[in-house]
Coordinates of C-alpha atoms in Angstrom, one line a residue:
M1 CA -0.2 -0.3 -0.5
H2 CA 1.5 3.4 -0.9
I3 CA 0.9 6.2 1.3
A4 CA 1.3 9.9 0.0
I5 CA 1.2 12.6 2.6
I6 CA 1.1 16.4 0.9
G7 CA 2.7 18.0 3.7
N8 CA 6.3 18.0 5.9
G9 CA 4.6 19.4 8.9
I10 CA 4.6 18.0 12.3
S11 CA 1.3 16.9 11.1
G12 CA 2.5 14.9 8.2
I13 CA 5.6 13.9 9.0
T14 CA 3.9 12.7 13.1
A15 CA 1.8 10.7 10.4
A16 CA 4.9 9.6 8.1
R17 CA 6.4 8.3 11.5
T18 CA 4.0 6.6 13.5
L19 CA 2.8 4.7 9.9
R20 CA 6.0 3.7 10.1
Q21 CA 6.7 2.5 13.7
L22 CA 2.9 1.1 12.7
S23 CA 4.1 -1.0 9.5
A24 CA 6.9 -1.6 8.5
D25 CA 5.2 -3.8 5.0
C26 CA 3.7 0.7 2.9
Q27 CA 5.1 2.6 1.4
I28 CA 5.4 6.2 2.8
T29 CA 6.1 9.3 0.9
V30 CA 5.9 12.8 1.5
I31 CA 5.5 15.6 -0.9
S32 CA 6.3 19.4 -0.1
A33 CA 7.7 22.3 -1.5
E34 CA 8.6 24.7 0.9
S35 CA 12.1 23.0 2.3
D36 CA 13.9 19.8 1.6
Y37 CA 13.9 18.4 5.3
F38 CA 11.3 18.6 8.0
F39 CA 11.7 21.1 10.4
S40 CA 10.3 23.1 13.7
R41 CA 8.0 26.0 12.8
T42 CA 7.6 27.6 15.8
A43 CA 11.4 27.9 16.1
L44 CA 12.2 30.2 12.9
M45 CA 11.2 33.1 14.8
Y46 CA 14.7 32.3 16.7
V47 CA 17.1 31.2 14.0
Y48 CA 16.6 34.7 12.8
M49 CA 17.3 35.9 16.3
G50 CA 20.9 34.1 16.4
H51 CA 19.4 31.9 18.8
L52 CA 19.5 28.9 16.9
R53 CA 21.2 27.5 13.4
W54 CA 18.5 26.6 10.8
K55 CA 20.4 22.8 11.5
D56 CA 19.1 23.2 15.2
I57 CA 15.3 23.7 14.0
Q58 CA 15.8 20.3 12.0
P59 CA 14.4 17.6 15.0
Y60 CA 16.2 14.3 12.3
E61 CA 19.6 14.2 11.0
D62 CA 19.2 13.8 7.6
W63 CA 20.2 9.7 7.3
F64 CA 16.9 9.7 9.8
W65 CA 14.2 9.4 6.0
E66 CA 16.6 6.5 4.8
K67 CA 17.2 5.1 7.7
N68 CA 13.2 4.6 8.3
R69 CA 12.4 4.2 4.6
I70 CA 10.7 8.0 3.9
Q71 CA 10.7 9.1 0.9
L72 CA 10.9 13.2 0.4
K73 CA 9.8 14.0 -2.4
K74 CA 10.5 18.5 -2.8
A75 CA 7.2 19.6 -5.5
R76 CA 4.4 21.0 -5.5
I77 CA 0.5 19.5 -5.8
Q78 CA -1.0 22.0 -8.2
S79 CA -4.0 19.3 -7.9
I80 CA -5.3 15.7 -7.6
D81 CA -7.6 13.3 -9.0
T82 CA -9.2 11.2 -6.0
Q83 CA -10.9 9.4 -9.1
A84 CA -7.1 8.0 -10.9
K85 CA -5.4 8.2 -6.8
T86 CA -3.3 10.4 -8.8
L87 CA -1.4 13.7 -7.5
H88 CA -0.6 16.0 -10.7
S89 CA 3.4 19.1 -9.6
D90 CA 4.7 21.2 -11.0
S91 CA 7.5 18.5 -11.7
G92 CA 5.1 17.0 -14.3
E93 CA 5.7 13.4 -12.7
P94 CA 2.0 12.1 -11.8
I95 CA 2.1 10.2 -8.2
S96 CA -0.1 7.3 -7.6
Y97 CA -1.0 6.5 -4.0
D98 CA -3.9 4.4 -2.4
K99 CA -4.4 6.5 0.5
L100 CA -3.9 10.5 0.8
I101 CA -3.4 12.7 4.1
I102 CA -3.7 16.0 3.0
A103 CA -1.6 18.2 5.3
S104 CA -1.1 21.4 3.9
G105 CA -0.9 23.9 6.5
S106 CA -1.5 27.2 6.8
Q107 CA -1.5 30.5 4.7
P108 CA -1.1 34.0 5.6
N109 CA -4.2 36.0 5.7
K110 CA -4.3 38.4 3.0
F111 CA -7.8 40.7 2.6
G112 CA -6.3 42.4 -1.3
W113 CA -4.6 45.4 0.2
P114 CA -3.6 47.1 -2.2
G115 CA 0.0 46.9 -3.1
Q116 CA -0.1 43.2 -1.2
D117 CA 2.0 41.7 -3.6
L118 CA 5.0 43.8 -3.7
S119 CA 8.6 43.6 -2.8
G120 CA 9.2 43.1 0.5
V121 CA 5.5 42.1 2.4
H122 CA 5.1 39.1 3.4
G123 CA 4.0 36.9 6.5
L124 CA 5.6 34.6 9.0
Y125 CA 4.9 31.2 8.2
S126 CA 7.7 29.6 5.8
K127 CA 10.8 28.6 5.2
Q128 CA 10.5 31.2 2.3
D129 CA 9.2 34.3 4.8
L130 CA 12.2 33.7 7.8
E131 CA 14.6 33.5 4.2
A132 CA 12.3 37.3 2.8
M133 CA 12.8 38.5 6.4
E134 CA 16.2 37.9 6.4
K135 CA 17.2 39.2 3.1
G136 CA 14.6 42.7 3.5
S137 CA 16.2 43.5 6.6
V138 CA 19.8 44.4 5.2
G139 CA 19.6 47.7 5.5
L140 CA 16.4 48.3 6.9
Q141 CA 15.2 50.8 8.4
S142 CA 11.9 50.4 9.9
A143 CA 9.0 48.1 9.4
V144 CA 5.0 47.9 9.9
I145 CA 3.0 45.0 11.1
V146 CA -0.5 44.5 10.6
G147 CA -2.5 42.1 13.0
G148 CA -2.2 41.9 16.1
G149 CA -2.0 38.0 17.2
L150 CA 0.2 35.4 18.0
I151 CA 2.3 35.7 14.7
G152 CA 2.6 40.0 15.2
I153 CA 4.4 39.8 18.7
E154 CA 6.8 37.3 16.9
M155 CA 7.5 39.2 14.9
A156 CA 7.7 42.1 16.4
E157 CA 10.2 40.6 19.0
M158 CA 12.0 39.4 15.7
F159 CA 12.6 43.1 14.5
H160 CA 13.3 44.4 17.4
S161 CA 16.6 41.8 17.9
R162 CA 17.8 43.6 15.5
H163 CA 17.2 47.0 16.3
I164 CA 14.9 47.7 13.4
P165 CA 11.8 49.9 15.0
V166 CA 8.6 48.7 14.7
V167 CA 4.3 50.5 14.0
F168 CA 2.8 47.6 15.7
L169 CA -0.8 48.4 13.5
V170 CA -3.6 46.5 15.5
R171 CA -7.8 47.1 14.8
E172 CA -8.6 45.9 17.6
P173 CA -9.0 48.7 20.8
S174 CA -6.3 46.2 22.6
F175 CA -4.1 44.1 21.4
W176 CA -5.5 40.4 20.8
N177 CA -9.1 41.1 23.2
V178 CA -10.9 38.7 21.1
T179 CA -9.0 36.2 23.2
L180 CA -7.8 37.5 26.3
P181 CA -9.4 38.9 28.7
A182 CA -9.5 42.8 29.5
E183 CA -7.2 42.4 32.2
E184 CA -4.2 40.2 30.2
S185 CA -4.5 42.1 27.0
D186 CA -3.9 45.4 28.9
M187 CA -1.1 43.8 30.3
I188 CA 0.0 43.0 26.9
N189 CA -0.7 45.9 26.0
R190 CA 1.7 47.8 28.7
H191 CA 4.3 45.0 27.7
I192 CA 4.7 45.8 23.9
R193 CA 5.6 49.8 24.4
E194 CA 7.9 49.4 27.3
Q195 CA 9.3 46.9 24.7
G196 CA 9.8 50.3 22.3
I197 CA 7.6 49.3 19.9
D198 CA 4.9 51.6 18.2
L199 CA 1.8 50.0 19.7
R200 CA -0.7 51.6 17.3
L201 CA -4.7 50.2 18.0
N202 CA -7.7 50.5 16.2
T203 CA -5.7 50.8 13.5
E204 CA -6.5 49.2 10.1
L205 CA -4.1 49.2 7.2
K206 CA -5.2 50.3 4.3
E207 CA -3.0 50.4 1.5
I208 CA 0.7 49.4 0.7
I209 CA 2.1 52.0 -1.3
G210 CA 5.6 51.4 -3.3
D211 CA 9.3 53.1 -3.4
G212 CA 9.4 53.0 -7.5
T213 CA 11.5 50.0 -7.5
G214 CA 8.4 47.3 -7.0
K215 CA 9.8 47.9 -3.5
V216 CA 7.1 48.7 -0.2
G217 CA 7.7 51.6 0.9
A218 CA 5.4 53.0 2.7
V219 CA 2.1 51.9 4.2
I220 CA -1.3 54.4 4.4
T221 CA -3.2 53.8 7.6
S222 CA -7.6 53.9 8.1
T223 CA -6.7 57.6 10.3
G224 CA -4.7 58.1 7.1
E225 CA -1.7 58.7 8.6
R226 CA 1.0 57.3 6.0
I227 CA 4.2 55.8 8.0
S228 CA 6.7 55.3 5.7
C229 CA 8.4 51.6 5.7
G230 CA 10.7 49.0 4.0
Y231 CA 9.3 46.0 5.2
V232 CA 5.5 44.6 5.6
G233 CA 4.5 42.0 7.8
L234 CA 0.9 40.8 7.5
T235 CA 0.4 38.6 10.1
A236 CA -3.5 39.4 10.1
G237 CA -3.9 35.5 10.8
V238 CA -4.0 32.0 9.0
S239 CA -6.3 30.3 6.3
P240 CA -6.1 26.9 5.4
N241 CA -3.8 26.3 2.2
I242 CA -6.4 24.7 0.0
G243 CA -5.9 26.2 -3.5
F244 CA -4.6 23.7 -5.1
L245 CA -8.1 21.2 -4.3
Q246 CA -10.1 23.7 -6.3
G247 CA -11.8 21.0 -9.2
S248 CA -10.8 17.7 -7.3
G249 CA -14.1 17.0 -5.8
I250 CA -13.2 16.5 -2.1
A251 CA -15.4 19.4 0.3
T252 CA -14.5 22.4 1.7
Q253 CA -15.4 25.5 3.6
R254 CA -13.1 27.5 4.8
G255 CA -10.9 24.4 5.0
I256 CA -11.1 20.4 4.3
L257 CA -13.9 18.8 5.6
V258 CA -13.2 15.6 7.5
D259 CA -15.2 13.5 10.4
A260 CA -14.4 12.2 13.9
Y261 CA -11.7 9.8 12.0
L262 CA -10.5 12.7 10.1
Q263 CA -11.6 11.3 6.5
T264 CA -12.6 13.8 3.6
N265 CA -15.7 12.4 1.5
A266 CA -13.4 11.2 -1.0
P267 CA -12.6 7.5 -0.8
D268 CA -9.4 6.6 0.9
V269 CA -8.1 10.9 1.2
Y270 CA -7.4 12.2 4.8
A271 CA -6.7 15.7 6.0
I272 CA -5.3 17.4 8.7
G273 CA -3.5 19.8 10.6
D274 CA -4.0 23.5 9.8
C275 CA -6.4 22.6 6.9
A276 CA -8.3 20.1 8.7
E277 CA -11.9 21.2 9.2
L278 CA -13.4 19.2 11.9
Q279 CA -17.9 18.6 10.8
Q280 CA -18.7 18.1 14.0
P281 CA -16.0 19.8 16.5
N282 CA -15.7 18.3 20.3
P283 CA -17.0 21.0 22.9
G284 CA -15.4 23.5 24.1
R285 CA -12.7 22.8 20.9
R286 CA -13.0 24.9 17.6
A287 CA -13.4 23.6 14.0
I288 CA -10.1 24.6 11.9
E289 CA -7.2 24.7 15.5
P290 CA -3.9 25.9 13.8
V291 CA -1.7 24.5 16.3
W292 CA 1.5 22.8 17.7
Y293 CA 0.2 19.9 18.9
T294 CA -3.8 19.4 17.6
G295 CA -1.3 19.1 14.3
R296 CA 0.5 16.0 16.2
M297 CA -2.1 14.6 17.3
M298 CA -3.8 14.0 14.1
G299 CA -1.2 13.0 12.8
E300 CA -0.9 9.7 14.9
N301 CA -4.5 9.5 15.3
V302 CA -4.9 9.6 11.1
A303 CA -2.5 6.7 10.9
H304 CA -4.1 4.2 12.7
N305 CA -7.1 5.5 11.5
I306 CA -5.4 4.7 7.5
L307 CA -4.3 1.0 8.8
G308 CA -7.8 -0.2 9.8
K309 CA -7.4 0.9 13.5
K310 CA -10.4 3.3 13.7
I311 CA -10.0 5.5 16.4
T312 CA -12.2 8.7 16.5
Y313 CA -10.2 12.4 17.2
Q314 CA -10.3 13.2 20.5
P315 CA -8.5 16.3 21.4
G316 CA -9.0 16.2 25.1
I317 CA -9.3 20.6 26.5
W318 CA -7.6 22.8 25.3
F319 CA -4.7 24.2 26.3
N320 CA -2.5 26.8 24.7
S321 CA 1.1 28.5 24.7
A322 CA 3.0 31.4 23.9
K323 CA 5.8 33.8 24.9
F324 CA 5.1 38.6 24.3
F325 CA 8.6 39.5 24.7
D326 CA 9.7 38.3 28.3
I327 CA 5.8 37.6 30.0
E328 CA 5.0 33.6 28.9
Y329 CA 0.9 32.6 28.0
Q330 CA -0.8 29.7 29.8
I331 CA -4.1 28.9 28.9
Y332 CA -5.8 25.5 30.1
G333 CA -9.0 25.3 29.7
Q334 CA -12.4 27.6 28.6
V335 CA -11.5 31.2 29.2
P336 CA -13.3 33.6 27.3
A337 CA -12.4 37.3 26.1
Q338 CA -16.2 37.8 27.6
L339 CA -17.6 35.2 30.2
K340 CA -20.6 33.6 29.3
A341 CA -23.7 33.6 31.1
G342 CA -23.5 31.4 34.1
E343 CA -19.4 32.0 34.4
A344 CA -17.3 34.0 36.9
S345 CA -13.7 34.9 37.5
L346 CA -11.4 35.2 40.0
Y347 CA -8.4 37.1 38.7
W348 CA -5.1 38.0 41.1
E349 CA -2.7 40.0 39.4
H350 CA 0.7 40.8 40.9
P351 CA 1.6 44.6 41.4
D352 CA 4.6 44.7 39.2
G353 CA 2.0 44.5 36.0
K354 CA 3.4 41.6 34.2
K355 CA 1.9 37.6 36.7
S356 CA -1.3 36.9 37.0
I357 CA -3.4 33.7 38.0
R358 CA -7.2 33.6 36.9
I359 CA -9.6 30.5 37.3
V360 CA -12.6 30.8 35.7
Y361 CA -15.7 29.2 37.6
D362 CA -19.2 27.3 37.3
Q363 CA -21.1 30.8 39.3
T364 CA -23.3 27.9 40.2
T365 CA -21.7 24.6 40.6
S366 CA -17.9 26.2 41.5
A367 CA -16.6 24.2 39.3
V368 CA -13.5 25.2 38.0
L369 CA -12.9 25.5 34.0
G370 CA -9.9 27.0 32.7
F371 CA -6.3 28.5 34.3
N372 CA -5.5 31.5 32.1
L373 CA -2.1 32.3 33.0
M374 CA 0.7 35.5 32.7
G375 CA 4.4 35.0 33.6
I376 CA 4.3 32.2 35.8
R377 CA 3.6 28.2 34.6
Y378 CA 1.2 26.1 36.2
R379 CA 1.1 21.9 35.4
H380 CA -0.4 21.2 32.9
E381 CA -1.5 17.7 34.2
V382 CA -2.5 18.9 37.2
C383 CA -4.6 22.4 35.4
E384 CA -6.7 18.9 33.2
R385 CA -7.2 17.4 35.9
W386 CA -9.2 19.5 38.3
I387 CA -11.0 20.8 35.4
Q388 CA -11.9 17.0 34.4
G389 CA -13.4 16.6 37.9
K390 CA -15.4 19.4 37.6
T391 CA -12.9 20.5 40.8
P392 CA -15.2 23.0 42.9
L393 CA -12.8 26.8 43.5
E394 CA -12.1 26.4 47.0
N395 CA -10.3 22.8 46.7
V396 CA -8.3 23.9 44.0
L397 CA -7.1 27.0 46.0
Q398 CA -6.0 24.7 48.4
N399 CA -4.5 22.9 46.8
L400 CA -3.3 25.5 44.2
S401 CA 0.9 23.5 45.8
L402 CA 0.3 21.0 43.3
A403 CA 0.1 22.9 40.4
N404 CA 3.5 24.8 41.0
F405 CA 5.8 24.3 37.9
D406 CA 9.3 23.6 39.3
P407 CA 8.2 25.2 42.7
E408 CA 12.0 24.8 43.9
F409 CA 13.2 27.9 41.1
F410 CA 9.6 29.1 40.6
P411 CA 8.0 32.1 42.9
E412 CA 4.8 31.2 44.5
Y413 CA 1.9 33.6 44.5
E414 CA -1.0 31.3 46.5
A415 CA -1.2 33.5 49.5
A416 CA -1.1 36.7 47.4
L417 CA -4.4 34.7 45.2
L418 CA -6.2 33.7 48.6
E419 CA -6.1 36.7 49.4
K420 CA -8.2 38.2 46.6
Y421 CA -10.6 36.2 47.4
S422 CA -11.3 36.3 50.7
T423 CA -11.4 40.2 49.9
E424 CA -14.2 39.8 47.0
T425 CA -15.9 36.5 48.9
G426 CA -15.3 37.0 52.7
R427 CA -14.7 33.3 52.8
K428 CA -11.1 32.2 54.0
I429 CA -9.2 29.5 53.5
Q430 CA -6.8 27.1 54.4
R431 CA -4.2 27.1 52.1
R432 CA -2.2 23.4 52.1
A433 CA 2.0 24.1 52.4
K434 CA 4.4 23.7 49.5
R435 CA 4.0 19.7 47.9
S436 CA 6.0 18.0 46.4
L437 CA 6.6 16.1 43.1
R438 CA 5.6 12.7 45.3
S439 CA 2.7 14.2 46.4
V440 CA 1.6 15.9 42.7
L441 CA 2.7 12.5 41.2
Q442 CA -0.1 10.6 43.5
F443 CA -2.8 13.5 43.0
L444 CA -2.3 12.8 39.5
K445 CA -2.4 8.5 40.2
S446 CA -5.5 8.7 42.6
S447 CA -6.9 11.2 39.9
Q448 CA -7.7 8.1 37.3
A449 CA -9.0 5.7 39.1

């Protein structure tokens, strides 16, 4: 059986590795036009910043692929004939398959801005984007970044590392306020500006102006201001990379529609990762989730399904992590930007304005629903157990030391959080002393029973 995989990101490569672990017989071909070998996409920024070399973000040695009999083919798939089970690429060589996995990832959003195709206008997603940013940074006097998400903050930090002035255009009234509650969003506003970034809220891109040589020279904003720049970063989100599927008969909406087994409407065709859109996502999960760990989970899941062990995709409780310059961010469970009916939250912020803890809970049952952390680390497994177990808020507060990540090296803030809770409710809670790793493991083991 020949299994073809379009895309060599975390989803496609995890699928290939899992297939080989499960089967010594199948033929596996991974096809990508982006790079010769799989690399860690989340580490692109650290190559630009000089912390890592390109080879450092390739998790596997070059010999790994031949040893594991995973064929790599550098080509761009232009169309798919699902009836003949054939891929057509820019090399002109047709590729036949028995089973097909589409893991084509995302592409930066473009909204038809005048000048968006000028030289010096790029997103930050691919190896080619990194190369364009490297080239464009030579002699660069200033840059403009459009869009207030995680990719935008990464690009701002990248330019900042080379002392290149940045104007950051965010159309919302506060940074990432579609995801972050108001207090956390305002914290990041302050922190961005403290780094010397010119953050412009309530400001959109209207037009990109050329310099007369085919390169970007300035932008015009929604306020009518002209800002001179030599580079424009388009970071207003990403969308599934599915344009090449036109005429294939594979059903799509925003992404490639898949069922709980990650199978499309086309026979023997599956889709995973950023390009896949679940027809019936689990409660609390989105139909499309372009994050690293869901791509990895989908890759493992689809390999089992293709080889006959039918397993539905179950991503579990939502979690994510990121970094806003020096402030780490973690979320476990559901912490909406605006609380829903019947929800409440306990929020504490450190006086330095760079650390906070938010716990969202059900007002009726007091069951904890989610954790939002800024500048503080909690143990993923512990938070997940509390959410899965619908643990009451006061029980969580009493045992919060279980969640501390390496408490020997990081400060604890339970006392301040409990004081905040006492002030708001008038209820006193006696917290338990610091807990050892052994206590944490015992808790996790007992909660599984």
